[in-house]
Amino acid sequence: MLEATKSCIKTAFLSTLPCLLLFIFLFSFITPCASQDRPARETTIVFKHGKIAGDQRAFRAIIEEFERRNPGIRVRDEVLPSSTDEQHQFYVINLEGRSSDFDVISMDVIWVQEFARAGWLRRLDHVFPPRERELFFRGPVDAVTFEGGVYAVPWYIDAGLLYYRKDLLERYGFSPPDTWAELVRIAKEITARETGLYGFVWQGKQYEGLVCNAMEYMWSNGGGLMADGRLDALREENVRALAFMHDLIHEYRVSPELVTTATEETTRHIFGNGRALFMRNWPYAWNIFEREGSAVKGKVGVKTLPSFGGGPGASTLGGWQLGVSRYSKHPAEAERFVRFLTSYSVQKELALTVGYKPTRKALYLDPELRKAQPFIAGLRRVFETARPRPLTPFYMMMTQVLQPELSSVISGLKTPEEALRSIQRHAGRILEAGEPGRGR
Ligand code: GLC
């Protein structure tokens, strides 16, 4: 019985042996093919960026798409606070300490000069060659260029815009304002009749956003901080512009006192909840207002900022650029990711979903984008004419002077003359110590 079983097993083994050998033979070919899809070595790059105010899932899907197209590279995105000043502080501390904990850095338009001068960024001339640069808006390209080299690729662009409640203006028979005086008049009339509605909200907290706002009033009154590459703060146009900002709150009372502590997101929430008639903000807010369930869906209009009359309004140039840390251990993979995020198709996807506005000019003619966001066509001109803050590696030192001075004007602690005199004295010294600023 035992013998019979043994011979049975032996026969079965001998009859399956050829199959087994064939299988081993084939497997030896199949295995290397399979491992080509899943590379032996996986590299993780870390991408640091500010909080995404728009559609987070869409942003994550874009990163996953990169990973799918680049087997072997994983991206860990690490979120920093939304405030530009806090993000700047994080980078200064970590890059001073030569940290290699992150590879791709998202930089505000005002930092690239400083970071490039400090030697914290890899040169990206090969990633962003001259013929590519022509396809992008001029302002951000200037911002990423330092002493003839390119140190980042413009990712998305910002410029200050006026948001208004279309429905309310129509109901009371007004057109959107072209001058600041009109804005005040309309805001006063409508808020007198609509309870619980603020007239005009903007960013007045002591931070970089306040500088962006203040520049727009000064420029739209024919002033500005710089003239011919030199600081010229104490000008009558600037005095009147800052006095107007103060008066919006304390004299005309169309802006609530809370604007003196408000950031982009504070004002976006107020306007988005239907509690303000006008708002100054960057373009990202529009997509959020048009989302399903938004209290102001279909009720929001967007236009260029007003002026003091006579000249055109002015927008501050903002936006974010992608660079690669000098201390990255995976520069090739990091550059690949920068190329991907700044490509035509990804910029388009980000515009459609998250609301970030493309730095590539051709996208403003893209039929799909224009259909989804009809006002985008008009934005091309706003971005072309948006004005840079002084382009100098010492800008962050300069803004440390500007922020408290501007804040004390809108809070009524200093007169515009006092603040501008102090800016002239202290910011002037900073610029003289470095290179002359090239901004306006
Ligand atoms: C936006 C702009 C940036 C600006 C900041 C101020 O993020 O893109 O350039 O410095 O707002 O809060």
PDB file of C-alpha atoms in Angstrom, residues 8-216:
ATOM      1  CA  CYS A   8       2.097   7.195  -7.477  1.00  0.00           C
ATOM      2  CA  ILE A   9       3.783  10.352  -6.080  1.00  0.00           C
ATOM      3  CA  LYS A  10       6.920   9.647  -8.117  1.00  0.00           C
ATOM      4  CA  THR A  11       4.928   9.308 -11.345  1.00  0.00           C
ATOM      5  CA  ALA A  12       3.039  12.493 -10.596  1.00  0.00           C
ATOM      6  CA  PHE A  13       6.291  14.333  -9.862  1.00  0.00           C
ATOM      7  CA  LEU A  14       7.985  13.076 -13.036  1.00  0.00           C
ATOM      8  CA  SER A  15       5.010  14.005 -15.167  1.00  0.00           C
ATOM      9  CA  THR A  16       4.833  17.561 -13.770  1.00  0.00           C
ATOM     10  CA  LEU A  17       8.622  18.089 -13.813  1.00  0.00           C
ATOM     11  CA  PRO A  18       8.781  19.451 -17.376  1.00  0.00           C
ATOM     12  CA  CYS A  19       6.011  21.929 -16.539  1.00  0.00           C
ATOM     13  CA  LEU A  20       7.850  22.980 -13.394  1.00  0.00           C
ATOM     14  CA  LEU A  21      11.105  23.529 -15.293  1.00  0.00           C
ATOM     15  CA  LEU A  22       9.282  25.484 -17.975  1.00  0.00           C
ATOM     16  CA  PHE A  23       7.697  27.639 -15.295  1.00  0.00           C
ATOM     17  CA  ILE A  24      11.061  28.341 -13.602  1.00  0.00           C
ATOM     18  CA  PHE A  25      12.565  29.182 -16.997  1.00  0.00           C
ATOM     19  CA  LEU A  26       9.782  31.604 -17.892  1.00  0.00           C
ATOM     20  CA  PHE A  27       9.736  33.138 -14.422  1.00  0.00           C
ATOM     21  CA  SER A  28      13.414  34.025 -14.710  1.00  0.00           C
ATOM     22  CA  PHE A  29      12.428  36.310 -17.645  1.00  0.00           C
ATOM     23  CA  ILE A  30       9.234  37.646 -16.172  1.00  0.00           C
ATOM     24  CA  THR A  31      10.708  38.798 -12.860  1.00  0.00           C
ATOM     25  CA  PRO A  32      13.038  41.466 -14.265  1.00  0.00           C
ATOM     26  CA  CYS A  33      10.139  42.858 -16.374  1.00  0.00           C
ATOM     27  CA  ALA A  34       7.952  43.223 -13.326  1.00  0.00           C
ATOM     28  CA  SER A  35      10.680  44.990 -11.360  1.00  0.00           C
ATOM     29  CA  GLN A  36      11.087  47.553 -14.155  1.00  0.00           C
ATOM     30  CA  ASP A  37       7.609  48.862 -13.284  1.00  0.00           C
ATOM     31  CA  ARG A  38       8.437  49.032  -9.635  1.00  0.00           C
ATOM     32  CA  PRO A  39      11.964  50.436  -9.445  1.00  0.00           C
ATOM     33  CA  ALA A  40      14.361  48.940  -6.981  1.00  0.00           C
ATOM     34  CA  ARG A  41      15.143  52.364  -5.430  1.00  0.00           C
ATOM     35  CA  GLU A  42      12.475  54.851  -4.511  1.00  0.00           C
ATOM     36  CA  THR A  43      13.303  58.506  -3.904  1.00  0.00           C
ATOM     37  CA  THR A  44      11.087  60.729  -1.800  1.00  0.00           C
ATOM     38  CA  ILE A  45      11.240  64.444  -2.374  1.00  0.00           C
ATOM     39  CA  VAL A  46       9.713  66.902   0.052  1.00  0.00           C
ATOM     40  CA  PHE A  47       7.712  69.815  -1.324  1.00  0.00           C
ATOM     41  CA  LYS A  48       7.064  72.694   1.079  1.00  0.00           C
ATOM     42  CA  HIS A  49       4.303  75.118   0.288  1.00  0.00           C
ATOM     43  CA  GLY A  50       1.775  77.407   1.946  1.00  0.00           C
ATOM     44  CA  LYS A  51      -1.699  76.205   2.877  1.00  0.00           C
ATOM     45  CA  ILE A  52      -3.930  75.680  -0.153  1.00  0.00           C
ATOM     46  CA  ALA A  53      -7.074  77.755   0.311  1.00  0.00           C
ATOM     47  CA  GLY A  54      -8.904  76.147  -2.623  1.00  0.00           C
ATOM     48  CA  ASP A  55      -9.639  72.530  -3.523  1.00  0.00           C
ATOM     49  CA  GLN A  56      -7.149  70.363  -1.563  1.00  0.00           C
ATOM     50  CA  ARG A  57      -8.197  67.094  -3.235  1.00  0.00           C
ATOM     51  CA  ALA A  58      -7.502  68.477  -6.672  1.00  0.00           C
ATOM     52  CA  PHE A  59      -4.050  69.514  -5.524  1.00  0.00           C
ATOM     53  CA  ARG A  60      -3.344  66.061  -4.125  1.00  0.00           C
ATOM     54  CA  ALA A  61      -4.522  64.475  -7.383  1.00  0.00           C
ATOM     55  CA  ILE A  62      -1.959  66.537  -9.301  1.00  0.00           C
ATOM     56  CA  ILE A  63       0.841  65.264  -7.082  1.00  0.00           C
ATOM     57  CA  GLU A  64      -0.369  61.686  -7.528  1.00  0.00           C
ATOM     58  CA  GLU A  65      -0.366  62.181 -11.283  1.00  0.00           C
ATOM     59  CA  PHE A  66       3.306  63.168 -11.077  1.00  0.00           C
ATOM     60  CA  GLU A  67       4.076  60.031  -9.075  1.00  0.00           C
ATOM     61  CA  ARG A  68       2.251  57.874 -11.629  1.00  0.00           C
ATOM     62  CA  ARG A  69       4.227  59.384 -14.467  1.00  0.00           C
ATOM     63  CA  ASN A  70       7.521  59.142 -12.598  1.00  0.00           C
ATOM     64  CA  PRO A  71       7.761  55.690 -11.049  1.00  0.00           C
ATOM     65  CA  GLY A  72      10.443  55.747  -8.413  1.00  0.00           C
ATOM     66  CA  ILE A  73       9.746  59.317  -7.243  1.00  0.00           C
ATOM     67  CA  ARG A  74       7.408  59.963  -4.370  1.00  0.00           C
ATOM     68  CA  VAL A  75       6.403  63.438  -3.280  1.00  0.00           C
ATOM     69  CA  ARG A  76       5.675  64.322   0.300  1.00  0.00           C
ATOM     70  CA  ASP A  77       3.998  67.694   0.425  1.00  0.00           C
ATOM     71  CA  GLU A  78       4.380  69.521   3.687  1.00  0.00           C
ATOM     72  CA  VAL A  79       2.179  72.476   4.413  1.00  0.00           C
ATOM     73  CA  LEU A  80       3.368  75.699   6.012  1.00  0.00           C
ATOM     74  CA  PRO A  81       1.083  78.430   7.423  1.00  0.00           C
ATOM     75  CA  SER A  82      -0.668  80.565   4.812  1.00  0.00           C
ATOM     76  CA  SER A  83       1.036  83.779   5.964  1.00  0.00           C
ATOM     77  CA  THR A  84       3.958  84.669   3.732  1.00  0.00           C
ATOM     78  CA  ASP A  85       5.895  86.201   6.660  1.00  0.00           C
ATOM     79  CA  GLU A  86       5.692  82.988   8.692  1.00  0.00           C
ATOM     80  CA  GLN A  87       6.768  80.889   5.728  1.00  0.00           C
ATOM     81  CA  HIS A  88       9.718  83.189   5.151  1.00  0.00           C
ATOM     82  CA  GLN A  89      10.788  82.793   8.743  1.00  0.00           C
ATOM     83  CA  PHE A  90      10.675  79.003   8.445  1.00  0.00           C
ATOM     84  CA  TYR A  91      12.945  79.027   5.404  1.00  0.00           C
ATOM     85  CA  VAL A  92      15.442  81.496   6.808  1.00  0.00           C
ATOM     86  CA  ILE A  93      15.924  79.416   9.951  1.00  0.00           C
ATOM     87  CA  ASN A  94      16.160  76.102   8.098  1.00  0.00           C
ATOM     88  CA  LEU A  95      18.246  77.206   5.169  1.00  0.00           C
ATOM     89  CA  GLU A  96      20.664  79.059   7.453  1.00  0.00           C
ATOM     90  CA  GLY A  97      20.995  75.712   9.217  1.00  0.00           C
ATOM     91  CA  ARG A  98      21.651  73.991   5.825  1.00  0.00           C
ATOM     92  CA  SER A  99      18.700  71.696   6.327  1.00  0.00           C
ATOM     93  CA  SER A 100      18.245  68.989   3.714  1.00  0.00           C
ATOM     94  CA  ASP A 101      14.763  68.136   5.026  1.00  0.00           C
ATOM     95  CA  PHE A 102      13.053  69.620   1.977  1.00  0.00           C
ATOM     96  CA  ASP A 103      13.811  69.750  -1.722  1.00  0.00           C
ATOM     97  CA  VAL A 104      11.294  71.936  -3.541  1.00  0.00           C
ATOM     98  CA  ILE A 105      10.450  75.342  -2.107  1.00  0.00           C
ATOM     99  CA  SER A 106       7.489  77.520  -2.988  1.00  0.00           C
ATOM    100  CA  MET A 107       8.647  81.141  -2.733  1.00  0.00           C
ATOM    101  CA  ASP A 108       6.833  84.440  -2.597  1.00  0.00           C
ATOM    102  CA  VAL A 109       7.772  86.755  -5.457  1.00  0.00           C
ATOM    103  CA  ILE A 110       9.589  89.017  -2.956  1.00  0.00           C
ATOM    104  CA  TRP A 111      12.042  86.425  -1.608  1.00  0.00           C
ATOM    105  CA  VAL A 112      13.840  84.949  -4.594  1.00  0.00           C
ATOM    106  CA  GLN A 113      16.435  87.734  -4.782  1.00  0.00           C
ATOM    107  CA  GLU A 114      17.284  87.293  -1.108  1.00  0.00           C
ATOM    108  CA  PHE A 115      17.461  83.479  -1.256  1.00  0.00           C
ATOM    109  CA  ALA A 116      19.551  83.523  -4.429  1.00  0.00           C
ATOM    110  CA  ARG A 117      22.006  86.020  -2.951  1.00  0.00           C
ATOM    111  CA  ALA A 118      22.304  83.897   0.211  1.00  0.00           C
ATOM    112  CA  GLY A 119      23.254  80.889  -1.948  1.00  0.00           C
ATOM    113  CA  TRP A 120      20.270  78.811  -0.809  1.00  0.00           C
ATOM    114  CA  LEU A 121      18.924  77.976  -4.273  1.00  0.00           C
ATOM    115  CA  ARG A 122      20.188  75.907  -7.177  1.00  0.00           C
ATOM    116  CA  ARG A 123      20.462  77.747 -10.463  1.00  0.00           C
ATOM    117  CA  LEU A 124      17.669  76.649 -12.772  1.00  0.00           C
ATOM    118  CA  ASP A 125      18.680  78.230 -16.079  1.00  0.00           C
ATOM    119  CA  HIS A 126      18.546  74.807 -17.755  1.00  0.00           C
ATOM    120  CA  VAL A 127      15.063  74.099 -16.390  1.00  0.00           C
ATOM    121  CA  PHE A 128      13.824  77.530 -17.407  1.00  0.00           C
ATOM    122  CA  PRO A 129      15.773  78.522 -20.531  1.00  0.00           C
ATOM    123  CA  PRO A 130      15.291  81.891 -22.308  1.00  0.00           C
ATOM    124  CA  ARG A 131      12.808  80.584 -24.899  1.00  0.00           C
ATOM    125  CA  GLU A 132      10.579  79.263 -22.083  1.00  0.00           C
ATOM    126  CA  ARG A 133      10.825  82.538 -20.160  1.00  0.00           C
ATOM    127  CA  GLU A 134       9.251  84.369 -23.115  1.00  0.00           C
ATOM    128  CA  LEU A 135       6.066  82.360 -22.565  1.00  0.00           C
ATOM    129  CA  PHE A 136       5.670  83.668 -19.007  1.00  0.00           C
ATOM    130  CA  PHE A 137       4.654  87.072 -17.637  1.00  0.00           C
ATOM    131  CA  ARG A 138       7.554  89.478 -17.401  1.00  0.00           C
ATOM    132  CA  GLY A 139       7.114  90.486 -13.722  1.00  0.00           C
ATOM    133  CA  PRO A 140       7.656  87.039 -12.186  1.00  0.00           C
ATOM    134  CA  VAL A 141      10.474  86.289 -14.645  1.00  0.00           C
ATOM    135  CA  ASP A 142      12.281  89.432 -13.443  1.00  0.00           C
ATOM    136  CA  ALA A 143      11.649  88.362  -9.864  1.00  0.00           C
ATOM    137  CA  VAL A 144      13.357  84.962 -10.326  1.00  0.00           C
ATOM    138  CA  THR A 145      16.366  86.430 -12.135  1.00  0.00           C
ATOM    139  CA  PHE A 146      19.312  87.448  -9.990  1.00  0.00           C
ATOM    140  CA  GLU A 147      22.630  88.696 -11.346  1.00  0.00           C
ATOM    141  CA  GLY A 148      22.011  87.091 -14.728  1.00  0.00           C
ATOM    142  CA  GLY A 149      20.967  83.667 -13.378  1.00  0.00           C
ATOM    143  CA  VAL A 150      17.548  82.103 -12.935  1.00  0.00           C
ATOM    144  CA  TYR A 151      16.776  80.611  -9.524  1.00  0.00           C
ATOM    145  CA  ALA A 152      13.136  79.550  -9.668  1.00  0.00           C
ATOM    146  CA  VAL A 153      10.261  78.996 -12.107  1.00  0.00           C
ATOM    147  CA  PRO A 154       7.118  81.132 -11.717  1.00  0.00           C
ATOM    148  CA  TRP A 155       4.286  78.875 -10.569  1.00  0.00           C
ATOM    149  CA  TYR A 156       1.225  81.067 -10.155  1.00  0.00           C
ATOM    150  CA  ILE A 157       0.641  84.786 -10.304  1.00  0.00           C
ATOM    151  CA  ASP A 158      -1.312  87.191  -8.128  1.00  0.00           C
ATOM    152  CA  ALA A 159      -2.479  90.761  -8.475  1.00  0.00           C
ATOM    153  CA  GLY A 160      -4.857  92.755  -6.291  1.00  0.00           C
ATOM    154  CA  LEU A 161      -8.480  92.812  -7.537  1.00  0.00           C
ATOM    155  CA  LEU A 162     -11.746  94.387  -6.460  1.00  0.00           C
ATOM    156  CA  TYR A 163     -14.514  91.879  -5.711  1.00  0.00           C
ATOM    157  CA  TYR A 164     -18.054  93.235  -5.552  1.00  0.00           C
ATOM    158  CA  ARG A 165     -21.566  91.971  -5.007  1.00  0.00           C
ATOM    159  CA  LYS A 166     -23.104  92.148  -8.500  1.00  0.00           C
ATOM    160  CA  ASP A 167     -26.589  91.442  -7.163  1.00  0.00           C
ATOM    161  CA  LEU A 168     -26.528  94.292  -4.630  1.00  0.00           C
ATOM    162  CA  LEU A 169     -25.060  96.853  -7.038  1.00  0.00           C
ATOM    163  CA  GLU A 170     -27.763  95.962  -9.562  1.00  0.00           C
ATOM    164  CA  ARG A 171     -30.517  96.105  -6.971  1.00  0.00           C
ATOM    165  CA  TYR A 172     -29.543  99.656  -5.988  1.00  0.00           C
ATOM    166  CA  GLY A 173     -28.751 100.778  -9.546  1.00  0.00           C
ATOM    167  CA  PHE A 174     -24.964 101.236  -9.323  1.00  0.00           C
ATOM    168  CA  SER A 175     -22.153 100.239 -11.675  1.00  0.00           C
ATOM    169  CA  PRO A 176     -18.917  98.918 -10.157  1.00  0.00           C
ATOM    170  CA  PRO A 177     -16.726 101.875  -9.107  1.00  0.00           C
ATOM    171  CA  ASP A 178     -13.754 103.171 -11.095  1.00  0.00           C
ATOM    172  CA  THR A 179     -12.586 105.594  -8.427  1.00  0.00           C
ATOM    173  CA  TRP A 180     -12.058 105.267  -4.685  1.00  0.00           C
ATOM    174  CA  ALA A 181     -14.479 108.142  -4.085  1.00  0.00           C
ATOM    175  CA  GLU A 182     -17.216 106.277  -5.984  1.00  0.00           C
ATOM    176  CA  LEU A 183     -16.527 103.153  -3.944  1.00  0.00           C
ATOM    177  CA  VAL A 184     -17.018 105.124  -0.720  1.00  0.00           C
ATOM    178  CA  ARG A 185     -20.246 106.719  -1.959  1.00  0.00           C
ATOM    179  CA  ILE A 186     -21.755 103.408  -3.122  1.00  0.00           C
ATOM    180  CA  ALA A 187     -20.680 101.589   0.043  1.00  0.00           C
ATOM    181  CA  LYS A 188     -22.230 104.281   2.240  1.00  0.00           C
ATOM    182  CA  GLU A 189     -25.546 104.241   0.385  1.00  0.00           C
ATOM    183  CA  ILE A 190     -25.963 100.489   0.224  1.00  0.00           C
ATOM    184  CA  THR A 191     -24.810  99.701   3.779  1.00  0.00           C
ATOM    185  CA  ALA A 192     -27.215 102.337   5.108  1.00  0.00           C
ATOM    186  CA  ARG A 193     -30.028 100.241   3.663  1.00  0.00           C
ATOM    187  CA  GLU A 194     -28.714  96.687   4.170  1.00  0.00           C
ATOM    188  CA  THR A 195     -28.306  95.736   7.807  1.00  0.00           C
ATOM    189  CA  GLY A 196     -25.314  93.631   8.820  1.00  0.00           C
ATOM    190  CA  LEU A 197     -23.384  94.412   5.653  1.00  0.00           C
ATOM    191  CA  TYR A 198     -19.848  95.861   5.734  1.00  0.00           C
ATOM    192  CA  GLY A 199     -18.960  98.263   2.938  1.00  0.00           C
ATOM    193  CA  PHE A 200     -15.374  97.383   2.045  1.00  0.00           C
ATOM    194  CA  VAL A 201     -12.997  94.809   3.543  1.00  0.00           C
ATOM    195  CA  TRP A 202      -9.275  94.570   2.854  1.00  0.00           C
ATOM    196  CA  GLN A 203      -6.049  93.354   4.458  1.00  0.00           C
ATOM    197  CA  GLY A 204      -4.844  95.696   7.198  1.00  0.00           C
ATOM    198  CA  LYS A 205      -3.132  93.418   9.712  1.00  0.00           C
ATOM    199  CA  GLN A 206       0.505  94.294  10.408  1.00  0.00           C
ATOM    200  CA  TYR A 207       2.014  91.902   7.831  1.00  0.00           C
ATOM    201  CA  GLU A 208       3.043  91.737   4.194  1.00  0.00           C
ATOM    202  CA  GLY A 209      -0.534  91.895   2.933  1.00  0.00           C
ATOM    203  CA  LEU A 210      -0.871  95.406   4.374  1.00  0.00           C
ATOM    204  CA  VAL A 211       2.155  96.541   2.368  1.00  0.00           C
ATOM    205  CA  CYS A 212       0.553  95.127  -0.805  1.00  0.00           C
ATOM    206  CA  ASN A 213      -2.667  97.043  -0.079  1.00  0.00           C
ATOM    207  CA  ALA A 214      -0.916 100.307   0.805  1.00  0.00           C
ATOM    208  CA  MET A 215       1.209 100.232  -2.368  1.00  0.00           C
ATOM    209  CA  GLU A 216      -1.981 100.052  -4.434  1.00  0.00           C
TER     210      GLU A 216
END
